[in-house]
Amino acid sequence: MTETRLERIAVALDTDDRDTYSDWCRLFGPRVGVLKVGPRVVLRWGRDAVREAAATGADVFLDMKFHDIPSTVAGAVGAAKELDVTYLTVHAGGGRRMLEAAAEEAGDEVRVLGITVLTHLGADDLRDLDLPGEAGDRVLSWARSAKAAGCAGVVCSPLELATLRARLGPELLLVSPGIRFDSVAVADDQRRVASPSAALRAGADLLVIGRPLTQAPDPEAALAALAEACE
Ligand code: C5P
């Protein structure tokens, strides 16, 4: 049993089953710094589910990845503020004015994170989208744009962490999904991945981990292994 709260871990609570959601809140909420809720949860069970996560004492990360015109995104950020979430996401590719509107509406109450290139996308996907260059180059330019617009941080894959930390300084929050453990195999759509310790060494402030914890045969053991990796 892990006693200390793993402050730099955000558990992604991606499930379609209400009881499982509550079980995960009870299991992970007291053990990690952050619980992440996304569209699967919010569209089914709404604000009550977000409040349930917050009641565990963990910070809440509302991962709805807003991408719309600036006034609509600002309105959504305003609604999120009423839920007392600590982090929320917007797509950095939404452009400077959209990012500025989100950051301005968030003020000091919520940390806006700009999503850069999603971790399931590889070079072939980017070519398919007619986006030239390597994923890393696009991540850097979108992260720069998010920082300049006043976002608190960005979401990137573990492979871009070291470059972003070196190029964009110590203040910008770097949040990384795409975390995988050798010990837990998951059926997977993620492609740009690394281990927890590698991602922390490369400069991550927060690791987003879903299936390697939630689908682990023994989540307690997975948390204990993670605690060692985070030391
Ligand atoms: O199960 P897994 O560890 O892949 O979960 C990763 C979580 O992080 C999912 O909830 C996914 O929506 C989210 N995420 C991501 N890549 C991003 C941003 C968020 O995988 N760039």
PDB file of C-alpha atoms and ligand atoms in Angstrom:
ATOM      1  CA  MET A   1       0.000   0.000   0.000  1.00  0.00           C
ATOM      2  CA  THR A   2       1.409   3.404  -0.998  1.00  0.00           C
ATOM      3  CA  GLU A   3       1.230   5.806   1.929  1.00  0.00           C
ATOM      4  CA  THR A   4       2.501   9.047   0.463  1.00  0.00           C
ATOM      5  CA  ARG A   5       0.495  10.980  -2.084  1.00  0.00           C
ATOM      6  CA  LEU A   6       2.171  10.912  -5.491  1.00  0.00           C
ATOM      7  CA  GLU A   7       1.815  14.619  -6.174  1.00  0.00           C
ATOM      8  CA  ARG A   8       3.175  14.517  -9.704  1.00  0.00           C
ATOM      9  CA  ILE A   9       0.816  11.821 -10.952  1.00  0.00           C
ATOM     10  CA  ALA A  10      -2.546  12.494 -12.629  1.00  0.00           C
ATOM     11  CA  VAL A  11      -4.682   9.380 -13.046  1.00  0.00           C
ATOM     12  CA  ALA A  12      -6.879   9.449 -16.155  1.00  0.00           C
ATOM     13  CA  LEU A  13     -10.308   8.171 -15.056  1.00  0.00           C
ATOM     14  CA  ASP A  14     -11.514   6.948 -18.454  1.00  0.00           C
ATOM     15  CA  THR A  15     -14.436   4.575 -17.934  1.00  0.00           C
ATOM     16  CA  ASP A  16     -18.020   4.076 -19.105  1.00  0.00           C
ATOM     17  CA  ASP A  17     -19.156   2.469 -15.857  1.00  0.00           C
ATOM     18  CA  ARG A  18     -20.382   4.681 -13.011  1.00  0.00           C
ATOM     19  CA  ASP A  19     -19.445   2.268 -10.203  1.00  0.00           C
ATOM     20  CA  THR A  20     -15.968   1.808 -11.630  1.00  0.00           C
ATOM     21  CA  TYR A  21     -15.581   5.593 -11.697  1.00  0.00           C
ATOM     22  CA  SER A  22     -16.437   5.831  -7.996  1.00  0.00           C
ATOM     23  CA  ASP A  23     -14.152   2.893  -7.178  1.00  0.00           C
ATOM     24  CA  TRP A  24     -11.257   4.605  -8.972  1.00  0.00           C
ATOM     25  CA  CYS A  25     -11.944   7.915  -7.197  1.00  0.00           C
ATOM     26  CA  ARG A  26     -11.787   6.096  -3.855  1.00  0.00           C
ATOM     27  CA  LEU A  27      -8.720   4.061  -4.804  1.00  0.00           C
ATOM     28  CA  PHE A  28      -6.586   6.669  -6.556  1.00  0.00           C
ATOM     29  CA  GLY A  29      -7.892   9.978  -5.162  1.00  0.00           C
ATOM     30  CA  PRO A  30      -6.122   9.809  -1.792  1.00  0.00           C
ATOM     31  CA  ARG A  31      -2.895   8.469  -3.368  1.00  0.00           C
ATOM     32  CA  VAL A  32      -2.150  10.875  -6.219  1.00  0.00           C
ATOM     33  CA  GLY A  33      -1.963  14.625  -6.679  1.00  0.00           C
ATOM     34  CA  VAL A  34      -4.443  14.860  -9.520  1.00  0.00           C
ATOM     35  CA  LEU A  35      -7.471  13.049 -10.954  1.00  0.00           C
ATOM     36  CA  LYS A  36      -8.148  13.676 -14.644  1.00  0.00           C
ATOM     37  CA  VAL A  37     -11.702  13.602 -15.989  1.00  0.00           C
ATOM     38  CA  GLY A  38     -12.554  13.869 -19.645  1.00  0.00           C
ATOM     39  CA  PRO A  39     -15.539  13.728 -21.993  1.00  0.00           C
ATOM     40  CA  ARG A  40     -16.440  10.095 -21.279  1.00  0.00           C
ATOM     41  CA  VAL A  41     -17.119  10.966 -17.661  1.00  0.00           C
ATOM     42  CA  VAL A  42     -18.388  14.520 -17.998  1.00  0.00           C
ATOM     43  CA  LEU A  43     -20.883  13.751 -20.780  1.00  0.00           C
ATOM     44  CA  ARG A  44     -22.364  10.844 -18.818  1.00  0.00           C
ATOM     45  CA  TRP A  45     -22.369  11.993 -15.225  1.00  0.00           C
ATOM     46  CA  GLY A  46     -21.638  15.708 -15.432  1.00  0.00           C
ATOM     47  CA  ARG A  47     -20.761  18.049 -12.636  1.00  0.00           C
ATOM     48  CA  ASP A  48     -21.492  15.551  -9.847  1.00  0.00           C
ATOM     49  CA  ALA A  49     -18.733  13.296 -11.132  1.00  0.00           C
ATOM     50  CA  VAL A  50     -16.263  16.180 -11.228  1.00  0.00           C
ATOM     51  CA  ARG A  51     -17.194  17.074  -7.650  1.00  0.00           C
ATOM     52  CA  GLU A  52     -16.813  13.444  -6.610  1.00  0.00           C
ATOM     53  CA  ALA A  53     -13.209  13.494  -7.843  1.00  0.00           C
ATOM     54  CA  ALA A  54     -12.532  16.773  -6.018  1.00  0.00           C
ATOM     55  CA  ALA A  55     -13.982  15.382  -2.779  1.00  0.00           C
ATOM     56  CA  THR A  56     -11.119  12.869  -2.588  1.00  0.00           C
ATOM     57  CA  GLY A  57      -8.689  15.708  -1.864  1.00  0.00           C
ATOM     58  CA  ALA A  58      -6.892  15.407  -5.201  1.00  0.00           C
ATOM     59  CA  ASP A  59      -6.739  18.333  -7.627  1.00  0.00           C
ATOM     60  CA  VAL A  60      -9.041  17.948 -10.623  1.00  0.00           C
ATOM     61  CA  PHE A  61      -7.825  18.112 -14.210  1.00  0.00           C
ATOM     62  CA  LEU A  62     -10.720  18.741 -16.605  1.00  0.00           C
ATOM     63  CA  ASP A  63      -9.488  17.366 -19.924  1.00  0.00           C
ATOM     64  CA  MET A  64     -12.120  18.519 -22.418  1.00  0.00           C
ATOM     65  CA  LYS A  65      -9.567  19.854 -24.957  1.00  0.00           C
ATOM     66  CA  PHE A  66     -11.533  22.956 -25.967  1.00  0.00           C
ATOM     67  CA  HIS A  67     -10.993  24.125 -29.546  1.00  0.00           C
ATOM     68  CA  ASP A  68     -13.434  26.769 -30.802  1.00  0.00           C
ATOM     69  CA  ILE A  69     -13.726  30.488 -31.454  1.00  0.00           C
ATOM     70  CA  PRO A  70     -12.290  32.628 -28.620  1.00  0.00           C
ATOM     71  CA  SER A  71     -15.613  33.719 -27.093  1.00  0.00           C
ATOM     72  CA  THR A  72     -16.945  30.157 -26.946  1.00  0.00           C
ATOM     73  CA  VAL A  73     -13.753  28.859 -25.368  1.00  0.00           C
ATOM     74  CA  ALA A  74     -13.753  31.709 -22.835  1.00  0.00           C
ATOM     75  CA  GLY A  75     -17.357  30.781 -21.941  1.00  0.00           C
ATOM     76  CA  ALA A  76     -16.385  27.151 -21.433  1.00  0.00           C
ATOM     77  CA  VAL A  77     -13.442  28.152 -19.244  1.00  0.00           C
ATOM     78  CA  GLY A  78     -15.824  30.300 -17.186  1.00  0.00           C
ATOM     79  CA  ALA A  79     -18.110  27.299 -16.670  1.00  0.00           C
ATOM     80  CA  ALA A  80     -15.139  25.146 -15.653  1.00  0.00           C
ATOM     81  CA  LYS A  81     -14.093  27.736 -13.077  1.00  0.00           C
ATOM     82  CA  GLU A  82     -17.402  27.241 -11.286  1.00  0.00           C
ATOM     83  CA  LEU A  83     -16.399  23.603 -10.775  1.00  0.00           C
ATOM     84  CA  ASP A  84     -13.177  24.519  -8.946  1.00  0.00           C
ATOM     85  CA  VAL A  85     -10.958  22.526 -11.266  1.00  0.00           C
ATOM     86  CA  THR A  86      -7.217  23.122 -11.029  1.00  0.00           C
ATOM     87  CA  TYR A  87      -6.234  22.310 -14.634  1.00  0.00           C
ATOM     88  CA  LEU A  88      -8.072  22.395 -17.947  1.00  0.00           C
ATOM     89  CA  THR A  89      -7.003  21.818 -21.536  1.00  0.00           C
ATOM     90  CA  VAL A  90      -7.393  23.753 -24.777  1.00  0.00           C
ATOM     91  CA  HIS A  91      -5.865  22.872 -28.153  1.00  0.00           C
ATOM     92  CA  ALA A  92      -2.736  24.973 -28.696  1.00  0.00           C
ATOM     93  CA  GLY A  93      -3.396  24.685 -32.440  1.00  0.00           C
ATOM     94  CA  GLY A  94      -6.525  26.834 -31.896  1.00  0.00           C
ATOM     95  CA  GLY A  95      -4.361  29.905 -32.395  1.00  0.00           C
ATOM     96  CA  ARG A  96      -3.089  32.793 -30.344  1.00  0.00           C
ATOM     97  CA  ARG A  97      -6.384  34.656 -29.877  1.00  0.00           C
ATOM     98  CA  MET A  98      -8.194  31.543 -28.693  1.00  0.00           C
ATOM     99  CA  LEU A  99      -5.401  30.747 -26.223  1.00  0.00           C
ATOM    100  CA  GLU A 100      -5.333  34.319 -24.934  1.00  0.00           C
ATOM    101  CA  ALA A 101      -9.097  34.281 -24.385  1.00  0.00           C
ATOM    102  CA  ALA A 102      -8.802  31.036 -22.401  1.00  0.00           C
ATOM    103  CA  ALA A 103      -5.887  32.276 -20.297  1.00  0.00           C
ATOM    104  CA  GLU A 104      -7.537  35.616 -19.599  1.00  0.00           C
ATOM    105  CA  GLU A 105     -10.812  34.029 -18.489  1.00  0.00           C
ATOM    106  CA  ALA A 106      -8.912  31.509 -16.328  1.00  0.00           C
ATOM    107  CA  GLY A 107      -6.996  34.242 -14.474  1.00  0.00           C
ATOM    108  CA  ASP A 108      -5.346  32.847 -11.355  1.00  0.00           C
ATOM    109  CA  GLU A 109      -8.165  30.393 -10.680  1.00  0.00           C
ATOM    110  CA  VAL A 110      -7.418  27.635 -13.208  1.00  0.00           C
ATOM    111  CA  ARG A 111      -4.228  26.526 -14.944  1.00  0.00           C
ATOM    112  CA  VAL A 112      -4.796  26.414 -18.684  1.00  0.00           C
ATOM    113  CA  LEU A 113      -2.743  23.755 -20.474  1.00  0.00           C
ATOM    114  CA  GLY A 114      -2.258  23.906 -24.241  1.00  0.00           C
ATOM    115  CA  ILE A 115      -2.489  20.526 -25.963  1.00  0.00           C
ATOM    116  CA  THR A 116       0.285  20.299 -28.537  1.00  0.00           C
ATOM    117  CA  VAL A 117       0.582  17.249 -30.822  1.00  0.00           C
ATOM    118  CA  LEU A 118      -1.454  14.383 -29.348  1.00  0.00           C
ATOM    119  CA  THR A 119       0.588  11.403 -28.241  1.00  0.00           C
ATOM    120  CA  HIS A 120      -1.110   8.910 -30.572  1.00  0.00           C
ATOM    121  CA  LEU A 121       0.148  10.820 -33.636  1.00  0.00           C
ATOM    122  CA  GLY A 122       3.322   9.754 -35.410  1.00  0.00           C
ATOM    123  CA  ALA A 123       5.191  11.238 -38.377  1.00  0.00           C
ATOM    124  CA  ASP A 124       2.941   9.381 -40.857  1.00  0.00           C
ATOM    125  CA  ASP A 125      -0.199  10.855 -39.254  1.00  0.00           C
ATOM    126  CA  LEU A 126       1.241  14.368 -39.498  1.00  0.00           C
ATOM    127  CA  ARG A 127       2.056  13.827 -43.180  1.00  0.00           C
ATOM    128  CA  ASP A 128      -1.487  12.620 -43.668  1.00  0.00           C
ATOM    129  CA  LEU A 129      -2.755  15.852 -42.130  1.00  0.00           C
ATOM    130  CA  ASP A 130      -0.476  17.843 -44.433  1.00  0.00           C
ATOM    131  CA  LEU A 131       1.463  19.161 -41.450  1.00  0.00           C
ATOM    132  CA  PRO A 132       5.093  19.289 -42.577  1.00  0.00           C
ATOM    133  CA  GLY A 133       8.066  18.541 -40.313  1.00  0.00           C
ATOM    134  CA  GLU A 134       8.653  16.379 -37.280  1.00  0.00           C
ATOM    135  CA  ALA A 135       6.192  16.158 -34.385  1.00  0.00           C
ATOM    136  CA  GLY A 136       8.824  17.738 -32.127  1.00  0.00           C
ATOM    137  CA  ASP A 137       9.057  20.912 -34.238  1.00  0.00           C
ATOM    138  CA  ARG A 138       5.315  21.411 -34.227  1.00  0.00           C
ATOM    139  CA  VAL A 139       5.120  20.724 -30.494  1.00  0.00           C
ATOM    140  CA  LEU A 140       7.745  23.421 -29.896  1.00  0.00           C
ATOM    141  CA  SER A 141       6.005  26.029 -32.016  1.00  0.00           C
ATOM    142  CA  TRP A 142       2.558  25.350 -30.496  1.00  0.00           C
ATOM    143  CA  ALA A 143       4.057  25.314 -26.984  1.00  0.00           C
ATOM    144  CA  ARG A 144       5.717  28.693 -27.678  1.00  0.00           C
ATOM    145  CA  SER A 145       2.396  30.052 -28.812  1.00  0.00           C
ATOM    146  CA  ALA A 146       0.651  28.752 -25.664  1.00  0.00           C
ATOM    147  CA  LYS A 147       3.315  30.277 -23.436  1.00  0.00           C
ATOM    148  CA  ALA A 148       3.167  33.635 -25.221  1.00  0.00           C
ATOM    149  CA  ALA A 149      -0.633  33.662 -24.868  1.00  0.00           C
ATOM    150  CA  GLY A 150      -0.358  33.295 -21.081  1.00  0.00           C
ATOM    151  CA  CYS A 151      -1.147  29.596 -20.654  1.00  0.00           C
ATOM    152  CA  ALA A 152       0.249  28.045 -17.475  1.00  0.00           C
ATOM    153  CA  GLY A 153       1.601  25.014 -19.297  1.00  0.00           C
ATOM    154  CA  VAL A 154       1.404  22.574 -22.161  1.00  0.00           C
ATOM    155  CA  VAL A 155       0.704  18.899 -22.723  1.00  0.00           C
ATOM    156  CA  CYS A 156       3.311  17.060 -24.788  1.00  0.00           C
ATOM    157  CA  SER A 157       4.677  13.551 -25.233  1.00  0.00           C
ATOM    158  CA  PRO A 158       7.625  12.406 -23.112  1.00  0.00           C
ATOM    159  CA  LEU A 159       9.826  12.631 -26.199  1.00  0.00           C
ATOM    160  CA  GLU A 160       9.520  16.424 -26.381  1.00  0.00           C
ATOM    161  CA  LEU A 161       9.959  17.203 -22.679  1.00  0.00           C
ATOM    162  CA  ALA A 162      13.704  17.836 -22.634  1.00  0.00           C
ATOM    163  CA  THR A 163      13.592  20.207 -25.607  1.00  0.00           C
ATOM    164  CA  LEU A 164      10.642  22.167 -24.234  1.00  0.00           C
ATOM    165  CA  ARG A 165      12.235  22.450 -20.800  1.00  0.00           C
ATOM    166  CA  ALA A 166      15.507  23.677 -22.337  1.00  0.00           C
ATOM    167  CA  ARG A 167      13.899  26.069 -24.825  1.00  0.00           C
ATOM    168  CA  LEU A 168      10.922  27.418 -22.889  1.00  0.00           C
ATOM    169  CA  GLY A 169      12.349  27.717 -19.380  1.00  0.00           C
ATOM    170  CA  PRO A 170      11.602  26.398 -15.904  1.00  0.00           C
ATOM    171  CA  GLU A 171       8.250  28.142 -15.310  1.00  0.00           C
ATOM    172  CA  LEU A 172       6.076  26.546 -17.987  1.00  0.00           C
ATOM    173  CA  LEU A 173       4.251  23.478 -16.614  1.00  0.00           C
ATOM    174  CA  LEU A 174       5.063  20.410 -18.698  1.00  0.00           C
ATOM    175  CA  VAL A 175       2.414  17.717 -18.516  1.00  0.00           C
ATOM    176  CA  SER A 176       3.036  14.383 -20.182  1.00  0.00           C
ATOM    177  CA  PRO A 177       0.709  11.529 -21.092  1.00  0.00           C
ATOM    178  CA  GLY A 178       2.069   8.603 -23.101  1.00  0.00           C
ATOM    179  CA  ILE A 179       3.548   7.000 -19.980  1.00  0.00           C
ATOM    180  CA  ARG A 180       4.036   3.245 -20.105  1.00  0.00           C
ATOM    181  CA  PHE A 181       5.473   0.684 -17.642  1.00  0.00           C
ATOM    182  CA  ASP A 182       7.299  -2.422 -18.812  1.00  0.00           C
ATOM    183  CA  SER A 183       5.403  -4.393 -16.189  1.00  0.00           C
ATOM    184  CA  VAL A 184       1.888  -3.588 -17.480  1.00  0.00           C
ATOM    185  CA  ALA A 185       1.027  -4.277 -21.102  1.00  0.00           C
ATOM    186  CA  VAL A 186      -2.028  -2.391 -22.381  1.00  0.00           C
ATOM    187  CA  ALA A 187      -3.856  -2.608 -25.693  1.00  0.00           C
ATOM    188  CA  ASP A 188      -2.626   0.625 -27.065  1.00  0.00           C
ATOM    189  CA  ASP A 189      -3.191   3.621 -29.275  1.00  0.00           C
ATOM    190  CA  GLN A 190      -0.322   5.689 -27.820  1.00  0.00           C
ATOM    191  CA  ARG A 191       2.827   5.956 -29.933  1.00  0.00           C
ATOM    192  CA  ARG A 192       5.189   8.605 -28.512  1.00  0.00           C
ATOM    193  CA  VAL A 193       5.772   6.993 -25.095  1.00  0.00           C
ATOM    194  CA  ALA A 194       8.300   6.631 -22.232  1.00  0.00           C
ATOM    195  CA  SER A 195       8.589   5.254 -18.707  1.00  0.00           C
ATOM    196  CA  PRO A 196       7.631   7.371 -15.669  1.00  0.00           C
ATOM    197  CA  SER A 197      11.219   7.827 -14.502  1.00  0.00           C
ATOM    198  CA  ALA A 198      12.440   8.813 -17.980  1.00  0.00           C
ATOM    199  CA  ALA A 199       9.651  11.389 -18.298  1.00  0.00           C
ATOM    200  CA  LEU A 200      10.408  12.883 -14.869  1.00  0.00           C
ATOM    201  CA  ARG A 201      14.134  13.032 -15.638  1.00  0.00           C
ATOM    202  CA  ALA A 202      13.361  14.796 -18.907  1.00  0.00           C
ATOM    203  CA  GLY A 203      11.580  17.590 -17.023  1.00  0.00           C
ATOM    204  CA  ALA A 204       7.903  16.677 -16.626  1.00  0.00           C
ATOM    205  CA  ASP A 205       5.991  18.401 -13.832  1.00  0.00           C
ATOM    206  CA  LEU A 206       2.999  16.084 -14.071  1.00  0.00           C
ATOM    207  CA  LEU A 207       2.584  12.603 -15.578  1.00  0.00           C
ATOM    208  CA  VAL A 208      -0.835  11.615 -16.897  1.00  0.00           C
ATOM    209  CA  ILE A 209      -1.329   7.880 -16.523  1.00  0.00           C
ATOM    210  CA  GLY A 210      -4.494   6.014 -17.369  1.00  0.00           C
ATOM    211  CA  ARG A 211      -4.632   2.391 -18.445  1.00  0.00           C
ATOM    212  CA  PRO A 212      -1.272   1.296 -16.973  1.00  0.00           C
ATOM    213  CA  LEU A 213      -2.839   2.028 -13.562  1.00  0.00           C
ATOM    214  CA  THR A 214      -6.555   1.547 -14.108  1.00  0.00           C
ATOM    215  CA  GLN A 215      -6.191  -1.721 -16.080  1.00  0.00           C
ATOM    216  CA  ALA A 216      -3.325  -3.099 -13.988  1.00  0.00           C
ATOM    217  CA  PRO A 217      -4.094  -6.565 -12.593  1.00  0.00           C
ATOM    218  CA  ASP A 218      -2.985  -5.212  -9.220  1.00  0.00           C
ATOM    219  CA  PRO A 219      -3.386  -1.409  -9.106  1.00  0.00           C
ATOM    220  CA  GLU A 220      -1.915  -1.293  -5.565  1.00  0.00           C
ATOM    221  CA  ALA A 221       1.276  -2.929  -6.806  1.00  0.00           C
ATOM    222  CA  ALA A 222       1.357  -0.613  -9.828  1.00  0.00           C
ATOM    223  CA  LEU A 223       1.076   2.414  -7.496  1.00  0.00           C
ATOM    224  CA  ALA A 224       3.870   1.068  -5.312  1.00  0.00           C
ATOM    225  CA  ALA A 225       6.124   0.565  -8.352  1.00  0.00           C
ATOM    226  CA  LEU A 226       5.265   4.055  -9.506  1.00  0.00           C
ATOM    227  CA  ALA A 227       6.188   5.487  -6.109  1.00  0.00           C
ATOM    228  CA  GLU A 228       9.646   3.948  -6.485  1.00  0.00           C
ATOM    229  CA  ALA A 229      10.013   5.299 -10.009  1.00  0.00           C
ATOM    230  CA  CYS A 230       9.077   8.797  -8.799  1.00  0.00           C
ATOM    231  CA  GLU A 231      11.669   8.894  -6.004  1.00  0.00           C
TER     232      GLU A 231
HETATM  233  O1  C5P B   1      -4.550   5.248 -20.752  1.00  0.00           O
HETATM  234  P1  C5P B   1      -3.508   6.279 -21.082  1.00  0.00           P
HETATM  235  O2  C5P B   1      -2.338   6.284 -20.115  1.00  0.00           O
HETATM  236  O3  C5P B   1      -3.068   6.238 -22.532  1.00  0.00           O
HETATM  237  O4  C5P B   1      -4.286   7.659 -20.864  1.00  0.00           O
HETATM  238  C1  C5P B   1      -3.783   8.891 -21.287  1.00  0.00           C
HETATM  239  C2  C5P B   1      -4.799   9.948 -21.009  1.00  0.00           C
HETATM  240  O5  C5P B   1      -4.245  11.209 -21.373  1.00  0.00           O
HETATM  241  C3  C5P B   1      -6.109   9.809 -21.794  1.00  0.00           C
HETATM  242  O6  C5P B   1      -7.158  10.261 -20.940  1.00  0.00           O
HETATM  243  C4  C5P B   1      -5.956  10.765 -22.961  1.00  0.00           C
HETATM  244  O7  C5P B   1      -7.189  11.324 -23.356  1.00  0.00           O
HETATM  245  C5  C5P B   1      -5.052  11.838 -22.355  1.00  0.00           C
HETATM  246  N1  C5P B   1      -4.193  12.575 -23.283  1.00  0.00           N
HETATM  247  C6  C5P B   1      -3.327  11.962 -24.144  1.00  0.00           C
HETATM  248  N2  C5P B   1      -2.558  12.700 -24.994  1.00  0.00           N
HETATM  249  C7  C5P B   1      -2.613  14.018 -24.976  1.00  0.00           C
HETATM  250  C8  C5P B   1      -3.480  14.656 -24.093  1.00  0.00           C
HETATM  251  C9  C5P B   1      -4.258  13.890 -23.238  1.00  0.00           C
HETATM  252  O8  C5P B   1      -3.205  10.741 -24.136  1.00  0.00           O
HETATM  253  N3  C5P B   1      -1.812  14.736 -25.744  1.00  0.00           N
END
